[in-house]
Amino acid sequence: MVDTMKILTAEFIRSCVGPEQFPNGGLPEIAFVGRSNVGKSSLINSLLQRKSLAKVSRTPGKTRAVNVFSVVTGDVQLARFMIVDLPGYGYAKVSKSIRAQWGPLLEAYLTDREEVRIVVLLVESRVPAAQDRATIEWLLSIGHLPVVVATKVDKLKPSERVAGLRRLGAELGLDDRLPVIAYSSTTGEGRDRLWTVLKERTRI
């Protein structure tokens, strides 16, 4: 199968713990958001075809900053941009003080950054959460039409796939504007489709 996106370079730039640390330079940004342990780091590594660019942790809630990566591709539609990995939400064992820091940081980034061209919302294909639906509604309210990606679809049996994704869409209140992209960081399923959607939606 022909790869739809050739990654020339992908590198970690910085971790931001406050809005003043967000990068300057005006490059378009693609933000990734989702609850803790949904597989954001694994998906970013899979998408960029790097084994350990985004650090994968077995401990939910480990990402406590806005992590920024610079990407250069061989595609003129999406040649240079930033990928931004936002802290995961919804992990109960994270202290209230840390959660209190995350909220304003995410809100400042997603509401105030002109560079944010698209938000990719990751949801667990088998276990959607009420917070996922609330996040979708909030993103829509501030003007972001998220790309919804169902992670870990390799964990679904083939016989469960169609019904499971349909149920996921219903529970999240999705409509024709928000189709679900099935993705597996293990097998690479969904990678080409996600790149296609990102190129269509960012219009860089």
Short mmCIF file of C-alpha atoms in Angstrom, two decimals:
data_model
loop_
_atom_site.label_atom_id
_atom_site.label_comp_id
_atom_site.label_asym_id
_atom_site.label_seq_id
_atom_site.Cartn_x
_atom_site.Cartn_y
_atom_site.Cartn_z
CA MET A 1 0.00 0.00 0.00
CA VAL A 2 1.34 3.46 -0.90
CA ASP A 3 2.01 5.64 2.13
CA THR A 4 -0.11 8.79 1.90
CA MET A 5 2.24 10.87 4.05
CA LYS A 6 6.04 10.86 4.02
CA ILE A 7 7.49 12.25 7.26
CA LEU A 8 10.82 13.98 6.59
CA THR A 9 11.54 15.18 10.13
CA ALA A 10 9.70 15.03 13.45
CA GLU A 11 11.22 16.39 16.62
CA PHE A 12 10.24 17.34 20.14
CA ILE A 13 10.37 21.11 20.69
CA ARG A 14 9.30 21.80 24.28
CA SER A 15 6.94 21.08 27.17
CA CYS A 16 4.80 24.06 28.14
CA VAL A 17 3.39 24.49 31.64
CA GLY A 18 2.02 27.99 31.00
CA PRO A 19 0.67 29.98 28.05
CA GLU A 20 3.79 32.15 28.02
CA GLN A 21 5.77 29.07 26.93
CA PHE A 22 3.63 28.30 23.89
CA PRO A 23 5.81 28.49 20.73
CA ASN A 24 6.06 31.55 18.54
CA GLY A 25 6.61 31.46 14.83
CA GLY A 26 3.13 31.15 13.43
CA LEU A 27 3.28 27.56 12.17
CA PRO A 28 -0.12 25.83 11.98
CA GLU A 29 -0.85 23.52 14.93
CA ILE A 30 -2.76 20.25 15.12
CA ALA A 31 -3.81 19.55 18.71
CA PHE A 32 -4.46 16.09 20.17
CA VAL A 33 -6.74 15.78 23.18
CA GLY A 34 -8.35 12.88 25.01
CA ARG A 35 -8.80 11.32 28.39
CA SER A 36 -5.90 9.76 30.23
CA ASN A 37 -4.70 6.39 28.89
CA VAL A 38 -6.63 6.72 25.62
CA GLY A 39 -3.43 6.22 23.64
CA LYS A 40 -2.48 9.74 22.52
CA SER A 41 1.28 9.25 22.67
CA SER A 42 1.06 5.89 20.89
CA LEU A 43 -1.11 7.38 18.16
CA ILE A 44 1.22 10.34 17.64
CA ASN A 45 4.19 7.97 17.33
CA SER A 46 2.23 5.81 14.89
CA LEU A 47 1.07 8.79 12.85
CA LEU A 48 4.61 10.15 12.57
CA GLN A 49 6.15 6.68 12.20
CA ARG A 50 8.47 7.19 15.16
CA LYS A 51 8.91 4.64 17.92
CA SER A 52 9.37 6.90 20.92
CA LEU A 53 9.02 10.54 19.90
CA ALA A 54 6.05 11.02 22.20
CA LYS A 55 6.79 9.33 25.51
CA VAL A 56 4.37 6.50 26.28
CA SER A 57 3.67 5.88 29.96
CA ARG A 58 1.85 3.04 31.64
CA THR A 59 0.72 5.51 34.30
CA PRO A 60 -2.47 7.40 33.31
CA GLY A 61 -2.23 11.14 33.86
CA LYS A 62 1.54 11.21 33.37
CA THR A 63 1.48 13.93 30.72
CA ARG A 64 1.18 17.13 32.74
CA ALA A 65 2.21 19.72 30.18
CA VAL A 66 1.46 20.80 26.64
CA ASN A 67 4.08 18.94 24.56
CA VAL A 68 4.97 20.43 21.19
CA PHE A 69 6.52 18.63 18.20
CA SER A 70 7.74 20.12 14.93
CA VAL A 71 6.94 18.14 11.77
CA VAL A 72 8.12 18.45 8.17
CA THR A 73 6.56 16.24 5.49
CA GLY A 74 6.95 15.62 1.79
CA ASP A 75 3.36 16.73 1.12
CA VAL A 76 2.85 20.27 -0.17
CA GLN A 77 -0.65 20.38 1.37
CA LEU A 78 0.73 19.84 4.85
CA ALA A 79 4.44 20.59 4.62
CA ARG A 80 5.42 22.19 7.96
CA PHE A 81 3.37 22.28 11.12
CA MET A 82 3.30 21.56 14.85
CA ILE A 83 1.67 18.62 16.59
CA VAL A 84 0.59 19.46 20.12
CA ASP A 85 -0.05 16.75 22.71
CA LEU A 86 -2.36 18.06 25.44
CA PRO A 87 -2.60 16.58 28.96
CA GLY A 88 -5.15 13.80 29.32
CA TYR A 89 -8.29 14.44 31.32
CA GLY A 90 -10.43 12.32 33.59
CA TYR A 91 -7.94 10.34 35.66
CA ALA A 92 -9.30 10.28 39.21
CA LYS A 93 -6.00 9.50 40.96
CA VAL A 94 -4.38 12.71 39.76
CA SER A 95 -4.43 15.26 42.57
CA LYS A 96 -6.97 18.06 42.54
CA SER A 97 -4.18 20.64 42.46
CA ILE A 98 -2.73 19.15 39.27
CA ARG A 99 -6.17 18.90 37.67
CA ALA A 100 -6.72 22.54 38.61
CA GLN A 101 -3.56 23.44 36.69
CA TRP A 102 -4.49 21.39 33.63
CA GLY A 103 -7.92 22.92 33.12
CA PRO A 104 -6.83 26.55 32.63
CA LEU A 105 -3.83 25.45 30.55
CA LEU A 106 -5.98 23.46 28.12
CA GLU A 107 -8.60 26.18 27.99
CA ALA A 108 -6.01 28.89 27.32
CA TYR A 109 -4.45 26.84 24.55
CA LEU A 110 -7.66 25.82 22.80
CA THR A 111 -9.46 29.15 23.09
CA ASP A 112 -6.68 31.67 22.57
CA ARG A 113 -4.30 30.13 20.02
CA GLU A 114 -4.88 31.39 16.49
CA GLU A 115 -2.37 28.80 15.25
CA VAL A 116 -4.66 25.89 16.21
CA ARG A 117 -6.10 24.73 12.88
CA ILE A 118 -7.64 21.45 13.99
CA VAL A 119 -8.31 19.49 17.16
CA VAL A 120 -8.12 15.70 17.10
CA LEU A 121 -10.19 14.16 19.89
CA LEU A 122 -9.24 10.61 20.83
CA VAL A 123 -11.84 8.32 22.41
CA GLU A 124 -11.51 4.70 23.50
CA SER A 125 -13.32 2.54 20.95
CA ARG A 126 -14.58 0.14 23.62
CA VAL A 127 -15.30 2.47 26.53
CA PRO A 128 -16.52 5.99 25.73
CA ALA A 129 -16.87 8.29 28.72
CA ALA A 130 -19.27 11.06 29.65
CA GLN A 131 -16.30 13.43 29.67
CA ASP A 132 -15.68 12.65 26.00
CA ARG A 133 -19.12 13.88 25.04
CA ALA A 134 -18.74 16.94 27.26
CA THR A 135 -15.42 17.71 25.58
CA ILE A 136 -16.97 17.45 22.12
CA GLU A 137 -19.75 19.83 23.14
CA TRP A 138 -17.24 22.28 24.63
CA LEU A 139 -15.01 22.21 21.55
CA LEU A 140 -18.00 22.90 19.32
CA SER A 141 -19.04 25.79 21.60
CA ILE A 142 -15.65 27.50 21.16
CA GLY A 143 -15.58 27.02 17.40
CA HIS A 144 -13.59 23.80 16.94
CA LEU A 145 -15.06 20.99 14.85
CA PRO A 146 -12.96 18.10 16.16
CA VAL A 147 -11.76 15.09 14.23
CA VAL A 148 -12.95 12.16 16.36
CA VAL A 149 -10.63 9.14 16.41
CA ALA A 150 -11.57 5.84 18.06
CA THR A 151 -8.37 4.28 19.39
CA LYS A 152 -7.42 0.66 20.06
CA VAL A 153 -9.83 -0.74 17.47
CA ASP A 154 -7.63 -3.82 17.18
CA LYS A 155 -9.08 -4.80 20.56
CA LEU A 156 -12.53 -5.11 19.00
CA LYS A 157 -13.48 -8.41 17.42
CA PRO A 158 -14.36 -8.11 13.71
CA SER A 159 -17.93 -9.08 14.55
CA GLU A 160 -18.11 -6.20 17.07
CA ARG A 161 -16.57 -3.51 14.91
CA VAL A 162 -19.52 -1.99 13.04
CA ALA A 163 -21.99 -2.15 15.90
CA GLY A 164 -19.37 -0.94 18.38
CA LEU A 165 -18.44 2.14 16.37
CA ARG A 166 -22.09 2.93 15.68
CA ARG A 167 -22.83 2.71 19.40
CA LEU A 168 -19.83 4.91 20.14
CA GLY A 169 -21.09 7.59 17.79
CA ALA A 170 -24.56 7.48 19.34
CA GLU A 171 -23.22 7.74 22.89
CA LEU A 172 -21.06 10.71 21.94
CA GLY A 173 -23.90 12.46 20.13
CA LEU A 174 -22.05 12.54 16.82
CA ASP A 175 -23.65 13.48 13.49
CA ASP A 176 -22.56 13.69 9.86
CA ARG A 177 -20.19 16.56 10.68
CA LEU A 178 -18.25 14.31 13.06
CA PRO A 179 -17.54 10.91 11.55
CA VAL A 180 -15.44 8.50 13.63
CA ILE A 181 -12.05 7.38 12.31
CA ALA A 182 -11.15 3.89 13.56
CA TYR A 183 -7.47 3.74 14.50
CA SER A 184 -5.00 1.17 15.79
CA SER A 185 -1.52 2.29 16.79
CA THR A 186 -0.54 -1.39 16.86
CA THR A 187 -1.49 -2.27 13.28
CA GLY A 188 -1.46 1.19 11.67
CA GLU A 189 -5.11 0.90 10.67
CA GLY A 190 -6.60 4.33 10.12
CA ARG A 191 -3.30 6.15 9.63
CA ASP A 192 -3.80 6.96 5.96
CA ARG A 193 -7.40 8.00 6.49
CA LEU A 194 -6.48 10.30 9.38
CA TRP A 195 -3.77 12.00 7.32
CA THR A 196 -6.25 12.45 4.48
CA VAL A 197 -8.75 14.11 6.81
CA LEU A 198 -6.09 16.30 8.41
CA LYS A 199 -4.95 17.54 5.01
CA GLU A 200 -8.54 18.25 3.97
CA ARG A 201 -9.44 20.03 7.19
CA THR A 202 -6.37 22.10 7.91
CA ARG A 203 -6.16 23.72 4.45
CA ILE A 204 -2.60 24.77 5.10
#
